Amino acid sequence: MSQQPAAAPVHDRQPLDEHAAAAVRAYAADQRAKADVLASVLEDIAAHGYPAAETGTLWEEARDAHLEHLAGRRPRVA
């Protein structure tokens, strides 16, 4: 992802208000952080190989834990 500022303003774009621009920047920072985490995991695998299966978490357990986390975050609709 680019760390450089955007190019000169394009005239056919609709400008954002300050709140919307701040929200977009926050979302971009969050996505960049997630990409950095993924990149660090991949670099670790490249440097040290795959972790042993015995030390990992079964994907079913990881999925179920994540689904529980998601269920707790959102109000349910009938």
Short mmCIF file of C-alpha atoms in Angstrom, two decimals, residues 4 8 10 15-16 18-19 21-22 26 28 31 33 35 40 44-45 47-48 52-56 59 69 73-74 78:
data_model
loop_
_atom_site.label_atom_id
_atom_site.label_comp_id
_atom_site.label_asym_id
_atom_site.label_seq_id
_atom_site.Cartn_x
_atom_site.Cartn_y
_atom_site.Cartn_z
CA GLN A 4 2.60 8.62 -0.46
CA ALA A 8 -3.14 16.54 -7.35
CA VAL A 10 -9.02 15.59 -9.77
CA PRO A 15 -15.22 16.49 -2.09
CA LEU A 16 -15.98 14.93 1.31
CA GLU A 18 -14.39 16.75 7.29
CA HIS A 19 -16.22 13.99 9.18
CA ALA A 21 -12.84 12.31 5.19
CA ALA A 22 -11.77 11.44 8.74
CA ALA A 26 -9.57 5.83 9.79
CA ALA A 28 -7.73 3.15 5.47
CA GLN A 31 -7.07 -1.81 6.59
CA ALA A 33 -2.84 -2.31 9.90
CA ALA A 35 -2.43 -5.85 5.83
CA SER A 40 4.34 -10.05 9.06
CA ASP A 44 7.62 -15.21 9.45
CA ILE A 45 6.48 -18.27 7.47
CA ALA A 47 11.81 -17.07 7.24
CA HIS A 48 11.01 -19.97 9.57
CA ALA A 52 3.97 -27.42 13.63
CA ALA A 53 0.39 -28.67 13.36
CA GLU A 54 0.43 -29.67 17.04
CA THR A 55 1.00 -26.08 18.17
CA GLY A 56 -1.75 -24.54 16.07
CA TRP A 59 -9.69 -24.07 11.92
CA HIS A 69 -17.23 -12.85 18.74
CA ARG A 73 -20.95 -7.47 18.62
CA ARG A 74 -24.17 -7.00 16.65
CA ALA A 78 -35.98 -10.95 14.78
#
